[in-house]
Tab-separated table of C-alpha atoms in Angstrom:
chain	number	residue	atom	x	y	z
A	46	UNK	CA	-60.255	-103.303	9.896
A	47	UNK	CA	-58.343	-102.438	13.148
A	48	UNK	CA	-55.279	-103.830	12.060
A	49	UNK	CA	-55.758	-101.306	8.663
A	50	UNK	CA	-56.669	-97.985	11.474
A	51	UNK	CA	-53.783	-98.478	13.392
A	52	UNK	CA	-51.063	-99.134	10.523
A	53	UNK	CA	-52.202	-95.622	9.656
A	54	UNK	CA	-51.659	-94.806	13.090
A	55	UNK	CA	-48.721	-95.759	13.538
A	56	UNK	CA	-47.428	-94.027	9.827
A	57	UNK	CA	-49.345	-90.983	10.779
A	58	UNK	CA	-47.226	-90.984	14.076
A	59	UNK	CA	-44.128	-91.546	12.355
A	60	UNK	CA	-44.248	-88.752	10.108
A	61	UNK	CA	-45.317	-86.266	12.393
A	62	UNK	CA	-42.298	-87.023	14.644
A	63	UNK	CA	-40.554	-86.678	11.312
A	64	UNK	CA	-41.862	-83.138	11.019
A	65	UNK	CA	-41.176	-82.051	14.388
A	66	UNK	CA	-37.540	-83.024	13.936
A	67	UNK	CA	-37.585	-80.892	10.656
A	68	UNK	CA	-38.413	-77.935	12.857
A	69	UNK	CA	-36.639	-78.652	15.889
A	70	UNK	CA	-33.273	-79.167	13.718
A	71	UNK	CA	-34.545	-75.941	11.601
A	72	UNK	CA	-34.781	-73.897	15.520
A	73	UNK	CA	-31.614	-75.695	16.199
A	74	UNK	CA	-29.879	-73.899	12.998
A	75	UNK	CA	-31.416	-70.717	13.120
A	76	UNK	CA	-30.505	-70.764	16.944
A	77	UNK	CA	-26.678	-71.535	16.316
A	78	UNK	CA	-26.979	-68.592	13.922
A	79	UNK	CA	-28.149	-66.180	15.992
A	80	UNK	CA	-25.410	-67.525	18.503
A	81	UNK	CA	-22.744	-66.779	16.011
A	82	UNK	CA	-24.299	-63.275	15.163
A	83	UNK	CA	-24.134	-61.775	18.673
A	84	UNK	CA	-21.075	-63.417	19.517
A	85	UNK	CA	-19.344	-61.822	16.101
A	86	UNK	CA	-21.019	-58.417	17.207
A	87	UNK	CA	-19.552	-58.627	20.977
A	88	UNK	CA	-16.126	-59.213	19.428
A	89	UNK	CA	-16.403	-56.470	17.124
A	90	UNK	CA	-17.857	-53.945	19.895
A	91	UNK	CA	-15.035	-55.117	22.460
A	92	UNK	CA	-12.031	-54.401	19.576
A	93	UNK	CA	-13.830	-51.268	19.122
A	94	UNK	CA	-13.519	-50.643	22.913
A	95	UNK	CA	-10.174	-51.791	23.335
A	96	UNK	CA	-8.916	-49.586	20.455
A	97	UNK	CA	-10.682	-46.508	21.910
A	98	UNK	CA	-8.926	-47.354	25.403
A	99	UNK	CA	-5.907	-47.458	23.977
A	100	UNK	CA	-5.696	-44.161	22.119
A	101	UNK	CA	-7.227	-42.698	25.365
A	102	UNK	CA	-4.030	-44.047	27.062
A	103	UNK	CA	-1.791	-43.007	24.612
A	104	UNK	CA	-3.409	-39.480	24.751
A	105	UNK	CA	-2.908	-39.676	28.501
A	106	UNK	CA	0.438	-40.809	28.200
A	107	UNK	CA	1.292	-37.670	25.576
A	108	UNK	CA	0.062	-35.012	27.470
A	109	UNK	CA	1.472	-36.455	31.105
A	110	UNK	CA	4.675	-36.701	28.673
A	111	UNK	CA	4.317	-33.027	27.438
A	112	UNK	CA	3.748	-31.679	31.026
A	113	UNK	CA	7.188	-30.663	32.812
A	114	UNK	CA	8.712	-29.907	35.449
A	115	UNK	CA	8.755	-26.335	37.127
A	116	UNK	CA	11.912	-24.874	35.843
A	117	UNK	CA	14.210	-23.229	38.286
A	118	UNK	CA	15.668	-19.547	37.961
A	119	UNK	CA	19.118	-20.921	36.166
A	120	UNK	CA	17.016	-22.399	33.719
A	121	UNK	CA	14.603	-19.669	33.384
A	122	UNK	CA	17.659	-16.818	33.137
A	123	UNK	CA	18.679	-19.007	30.566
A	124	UNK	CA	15.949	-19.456	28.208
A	125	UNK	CA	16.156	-15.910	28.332
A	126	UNK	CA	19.552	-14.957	27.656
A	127	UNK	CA	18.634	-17.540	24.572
A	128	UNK	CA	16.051	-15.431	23.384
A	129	UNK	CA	17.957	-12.105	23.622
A	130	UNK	CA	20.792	-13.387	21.825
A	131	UNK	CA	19.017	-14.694	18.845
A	132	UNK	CA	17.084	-11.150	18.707
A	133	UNK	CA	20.244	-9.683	18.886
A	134	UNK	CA	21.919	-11.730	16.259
A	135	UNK	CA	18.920	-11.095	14.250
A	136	UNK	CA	18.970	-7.721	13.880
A	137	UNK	CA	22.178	-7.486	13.538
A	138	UNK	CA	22.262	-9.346	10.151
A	139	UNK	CA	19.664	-7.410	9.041
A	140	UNK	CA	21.647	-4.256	9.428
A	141	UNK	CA	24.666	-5.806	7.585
A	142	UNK	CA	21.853	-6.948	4.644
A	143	UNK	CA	20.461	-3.165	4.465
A	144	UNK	CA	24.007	-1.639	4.807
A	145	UNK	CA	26.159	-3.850	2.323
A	146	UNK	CA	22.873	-3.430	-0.397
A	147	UNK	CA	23.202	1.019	0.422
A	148	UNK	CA	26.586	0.490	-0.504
A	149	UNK	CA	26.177	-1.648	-3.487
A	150	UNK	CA	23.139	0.898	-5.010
A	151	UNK	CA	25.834	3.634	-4.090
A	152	UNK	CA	28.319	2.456	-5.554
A	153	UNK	CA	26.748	0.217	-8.560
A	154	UNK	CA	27.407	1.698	-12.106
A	155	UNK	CA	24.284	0.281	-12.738
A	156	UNK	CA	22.296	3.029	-10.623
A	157	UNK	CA	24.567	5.899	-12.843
A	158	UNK	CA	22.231	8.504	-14.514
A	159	UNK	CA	22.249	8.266	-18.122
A	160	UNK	CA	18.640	9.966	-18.763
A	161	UNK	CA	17.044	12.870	-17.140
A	162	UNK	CA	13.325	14.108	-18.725
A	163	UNK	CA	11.693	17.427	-18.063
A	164	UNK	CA	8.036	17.891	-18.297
A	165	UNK	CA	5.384	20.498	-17.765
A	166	UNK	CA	7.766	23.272	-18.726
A	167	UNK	CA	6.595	26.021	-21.767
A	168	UNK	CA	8.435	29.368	-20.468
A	169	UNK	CA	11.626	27.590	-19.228
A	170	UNK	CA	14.067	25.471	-21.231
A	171	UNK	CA	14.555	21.707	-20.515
A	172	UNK	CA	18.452	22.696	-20.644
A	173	UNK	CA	17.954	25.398	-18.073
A	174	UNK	CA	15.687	23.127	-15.453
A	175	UNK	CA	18.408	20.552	-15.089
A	176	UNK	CA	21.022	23.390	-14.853
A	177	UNK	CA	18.966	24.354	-12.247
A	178	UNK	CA	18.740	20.694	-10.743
A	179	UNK	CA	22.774	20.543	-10.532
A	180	UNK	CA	22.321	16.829	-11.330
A	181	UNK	CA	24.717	15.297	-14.327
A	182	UNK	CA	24.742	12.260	-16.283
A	183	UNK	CA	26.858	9.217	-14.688
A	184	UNK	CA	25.695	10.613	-11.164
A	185	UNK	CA	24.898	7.830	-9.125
A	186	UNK	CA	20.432	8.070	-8.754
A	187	UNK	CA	20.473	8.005	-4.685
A	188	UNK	CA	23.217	10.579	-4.130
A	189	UNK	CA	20.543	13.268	-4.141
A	190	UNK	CA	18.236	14.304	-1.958
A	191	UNK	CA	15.054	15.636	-3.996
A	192	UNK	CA	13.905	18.477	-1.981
A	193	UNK	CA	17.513	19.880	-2.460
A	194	UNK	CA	16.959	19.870	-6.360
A	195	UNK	CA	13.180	21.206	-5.610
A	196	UNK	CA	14.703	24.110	-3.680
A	197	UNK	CA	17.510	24.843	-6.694
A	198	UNK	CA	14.721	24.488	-9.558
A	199	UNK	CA	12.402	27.336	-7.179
A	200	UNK	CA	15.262	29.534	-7.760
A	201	UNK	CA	13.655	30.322	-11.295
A	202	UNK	CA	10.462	32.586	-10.180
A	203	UNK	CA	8.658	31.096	-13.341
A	204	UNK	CA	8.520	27.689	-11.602
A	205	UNK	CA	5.508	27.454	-8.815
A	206	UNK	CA	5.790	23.675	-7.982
A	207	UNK	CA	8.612	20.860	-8.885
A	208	UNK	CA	8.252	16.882	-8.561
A	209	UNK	CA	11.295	14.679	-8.805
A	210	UNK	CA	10.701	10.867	-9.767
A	211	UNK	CA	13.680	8.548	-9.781
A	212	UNK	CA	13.197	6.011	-12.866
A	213	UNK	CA	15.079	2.920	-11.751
A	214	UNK	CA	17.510	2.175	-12.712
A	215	UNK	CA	19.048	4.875	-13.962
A	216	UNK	CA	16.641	7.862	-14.966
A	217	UNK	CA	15.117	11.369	-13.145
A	218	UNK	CA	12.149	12.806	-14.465
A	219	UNK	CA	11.268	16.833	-14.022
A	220	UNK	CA	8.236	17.554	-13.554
A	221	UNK	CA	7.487	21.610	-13.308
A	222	UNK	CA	4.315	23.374	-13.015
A	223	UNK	CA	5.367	27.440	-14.239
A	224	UNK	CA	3.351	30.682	-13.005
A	225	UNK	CA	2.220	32.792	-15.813
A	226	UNK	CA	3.305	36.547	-16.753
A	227	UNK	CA	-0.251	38.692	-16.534
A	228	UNK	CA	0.859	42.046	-15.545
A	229	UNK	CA	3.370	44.611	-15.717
A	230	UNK	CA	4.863	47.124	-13.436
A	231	UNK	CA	7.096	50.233	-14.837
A	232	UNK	CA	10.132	49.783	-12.828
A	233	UNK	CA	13.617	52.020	-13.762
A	234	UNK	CA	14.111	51.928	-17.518
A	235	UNK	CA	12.296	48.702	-17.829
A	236	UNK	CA	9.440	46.247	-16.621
A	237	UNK	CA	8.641	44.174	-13.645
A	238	UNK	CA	6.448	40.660	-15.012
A	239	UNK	CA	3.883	39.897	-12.304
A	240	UNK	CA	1.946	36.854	-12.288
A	241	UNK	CA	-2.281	37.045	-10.598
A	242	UNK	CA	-0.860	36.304	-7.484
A	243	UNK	CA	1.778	39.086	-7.522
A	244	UNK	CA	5.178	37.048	-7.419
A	245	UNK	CA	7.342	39.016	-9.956
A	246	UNK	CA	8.684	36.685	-11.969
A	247	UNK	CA	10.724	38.799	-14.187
A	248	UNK	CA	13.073	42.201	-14.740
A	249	UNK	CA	13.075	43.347	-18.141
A	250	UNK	CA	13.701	46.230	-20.559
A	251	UNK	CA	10.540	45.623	-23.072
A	252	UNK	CA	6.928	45.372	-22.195
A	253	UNK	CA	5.727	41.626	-23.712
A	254	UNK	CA	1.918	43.580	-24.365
A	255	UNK	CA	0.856	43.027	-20.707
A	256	UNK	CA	-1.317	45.850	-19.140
A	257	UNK	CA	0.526	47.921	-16.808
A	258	UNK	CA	-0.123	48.610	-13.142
A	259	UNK	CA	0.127	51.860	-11.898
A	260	UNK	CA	0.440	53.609	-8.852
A	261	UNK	CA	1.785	50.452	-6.799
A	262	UNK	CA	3.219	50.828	-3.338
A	263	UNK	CA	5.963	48.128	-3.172
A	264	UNK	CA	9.299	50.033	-3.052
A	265	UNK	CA	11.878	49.303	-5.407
A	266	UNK	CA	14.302	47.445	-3.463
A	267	UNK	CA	11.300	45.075	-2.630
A	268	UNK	CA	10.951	44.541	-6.298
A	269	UNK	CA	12.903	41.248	-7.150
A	270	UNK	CA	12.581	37.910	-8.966
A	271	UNK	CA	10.962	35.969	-6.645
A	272	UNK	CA	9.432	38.563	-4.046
A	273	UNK	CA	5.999	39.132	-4.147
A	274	UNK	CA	3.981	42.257	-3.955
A	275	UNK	CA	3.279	43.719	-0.515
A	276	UNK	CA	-0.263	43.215	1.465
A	277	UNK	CA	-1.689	46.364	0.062
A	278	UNK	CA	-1.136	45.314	-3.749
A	279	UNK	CA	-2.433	42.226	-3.788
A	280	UNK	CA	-5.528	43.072	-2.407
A	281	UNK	CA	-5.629	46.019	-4.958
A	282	UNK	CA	-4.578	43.550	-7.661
A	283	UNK	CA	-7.261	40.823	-6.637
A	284	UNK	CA	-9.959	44.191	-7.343
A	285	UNK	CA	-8.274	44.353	-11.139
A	286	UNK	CA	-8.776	40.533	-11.103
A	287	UNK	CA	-12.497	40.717	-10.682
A	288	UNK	CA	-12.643	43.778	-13.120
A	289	UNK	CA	-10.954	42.169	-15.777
A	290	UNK	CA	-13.534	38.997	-15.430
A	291	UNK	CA	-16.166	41.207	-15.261
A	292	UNK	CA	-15.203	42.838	-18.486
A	293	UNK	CA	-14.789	39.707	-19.864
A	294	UNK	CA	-18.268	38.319	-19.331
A	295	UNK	CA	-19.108	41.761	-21.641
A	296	UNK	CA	-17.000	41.198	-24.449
A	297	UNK	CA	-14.187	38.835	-24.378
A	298	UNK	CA	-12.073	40.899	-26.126
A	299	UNK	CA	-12.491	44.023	-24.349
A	300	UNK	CA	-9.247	43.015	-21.568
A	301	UNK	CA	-7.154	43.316	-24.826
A	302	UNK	CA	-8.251	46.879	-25.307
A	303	UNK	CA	-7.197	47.430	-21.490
A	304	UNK	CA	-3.456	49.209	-21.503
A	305	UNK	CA	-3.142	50.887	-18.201
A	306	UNK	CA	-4.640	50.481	-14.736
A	307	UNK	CA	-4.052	53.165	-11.911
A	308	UNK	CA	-4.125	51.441	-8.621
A	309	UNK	CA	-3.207	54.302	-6.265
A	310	UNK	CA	-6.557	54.852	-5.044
A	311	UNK	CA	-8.319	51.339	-4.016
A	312	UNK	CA	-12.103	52.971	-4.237
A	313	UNK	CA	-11.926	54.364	-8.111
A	314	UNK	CA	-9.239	52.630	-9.960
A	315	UNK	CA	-8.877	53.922	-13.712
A	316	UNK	CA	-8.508	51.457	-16.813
């Protein structure tokens, strides 16, 4: 029987010690791994450090690179000399650019007129605005200055406003605004065509059916295409204006019935 207990024993002792040498070599792994972990982790985290120092360095080494020296007066005299002759050469090319393309466009058949349009114009003939204008076909398009050709086109007392647009590249469009005939003043042997602002824009021997103003104070040498009435006149004639509406608003057709208005005395004139 004892000999039977302590076989058992002994097995039961041998197997546990079996066991704890499981573990214990188990530990031992798991240990070694653990080991290998952190020591994998402290190589990565020193690279990681080492890179960062060295692009700090470099940095460093850039910027104490990039910093100079104070420069002297010689040097600083002649940065600037530098600087004034490249503005200078600059600007010169940039006058020879503008100045050899002025004398290309000037010179350029291409830039030669071969149209010119009038529009806006019902009382004055297309052929008699550009006559006016004094500009020609094959004239080069930037020989003329447009408030010259305004001023020339004015001449006509018909024409209130002018706009000249070039047409690139080789086209000038008229455009007119006219003043209207509304009156009529006896003057001589013939008629003087006012407008309702009182420019006279006309001399002639027939009446075109326009009511006639009497009793007017401009003189007769005053009386010209072109001139306007004096002071007293206009306010007279901006009276008849208000009349005329106000006859009108009665019967629209009752201004065509209206002949002859006497404007000599401002507080009773006479239709």
């Amino acid at each position: 029987m004892n000999t039977k207990v302590k076989r058992k024993a002994n097995k039961y002792k041998k197997t546990k010690t079996k066991d704890n040498k499981k573990k214990q070599n188990k530990t031992d792994k798991t240990k070694g791994d653990d080991s290998t972990v952190i020591k994998s982790k402290y190589l990565e985290n020193y690279e990681e450090n080492n890179t960062k120092l060295n692009e700090s360095k470099k940095k460093k080494y850039k910027k104490n690179k990039n910093v100079s020296r104070p420069l002297t007066k010689k040097e600083e005299l002649a940065i600037k000399k530098k600087k004034i002759i490249f503005k200078f050469t600059k600007w010169i090319t940039l006058l020879a650019i503008l100045i050899g393309g002025i004398i290309y466009a000037m010179l350029s058949p291409i830039f030669n007129i071969t149209n010119i349009y009038v529009e806006g114009n019902l009382k004055i003939s297309s052929e008699t605005i550009i006559s006016l204008s004094g500009l020609s076909i094959n004239e080069n398009i930037f020989k003329f200055r447009t408030s010259d050709i305004i001023d020339k086109i004015k001449e006509n007392a018909y024409i209130d406003k002018v706009e000249i647009k070039r047409k690139f590249p080789d086209a000038v469009e008229i455009n007119v605004y006219e003043r209207e005939a509304t009156f009529a003043l006896e003057f001589g042997n013939g008629y003087a065509y006012i407008n309702n602002q009182g420019y006279i824009l006309e001399i002639t021997d027939s009446n075109a059916e326009f009511p006639i103003l009497e009793g007017y104070k401009t003189t007769t040498e005053e009386i010209k295409e072109g001139n306007r009435l004096i002071e007293t006149d206009l306010e007279n004639l901006g009276d008849v204006l208000k009349i005329m509406e106000a006859a009108k608003s009665v019967d629209a057709n009752i201004s065509d019935l209206i002949t002859r208005i006497d404007i000599s005395d401002n507080s009773n004139y006479i239709l």
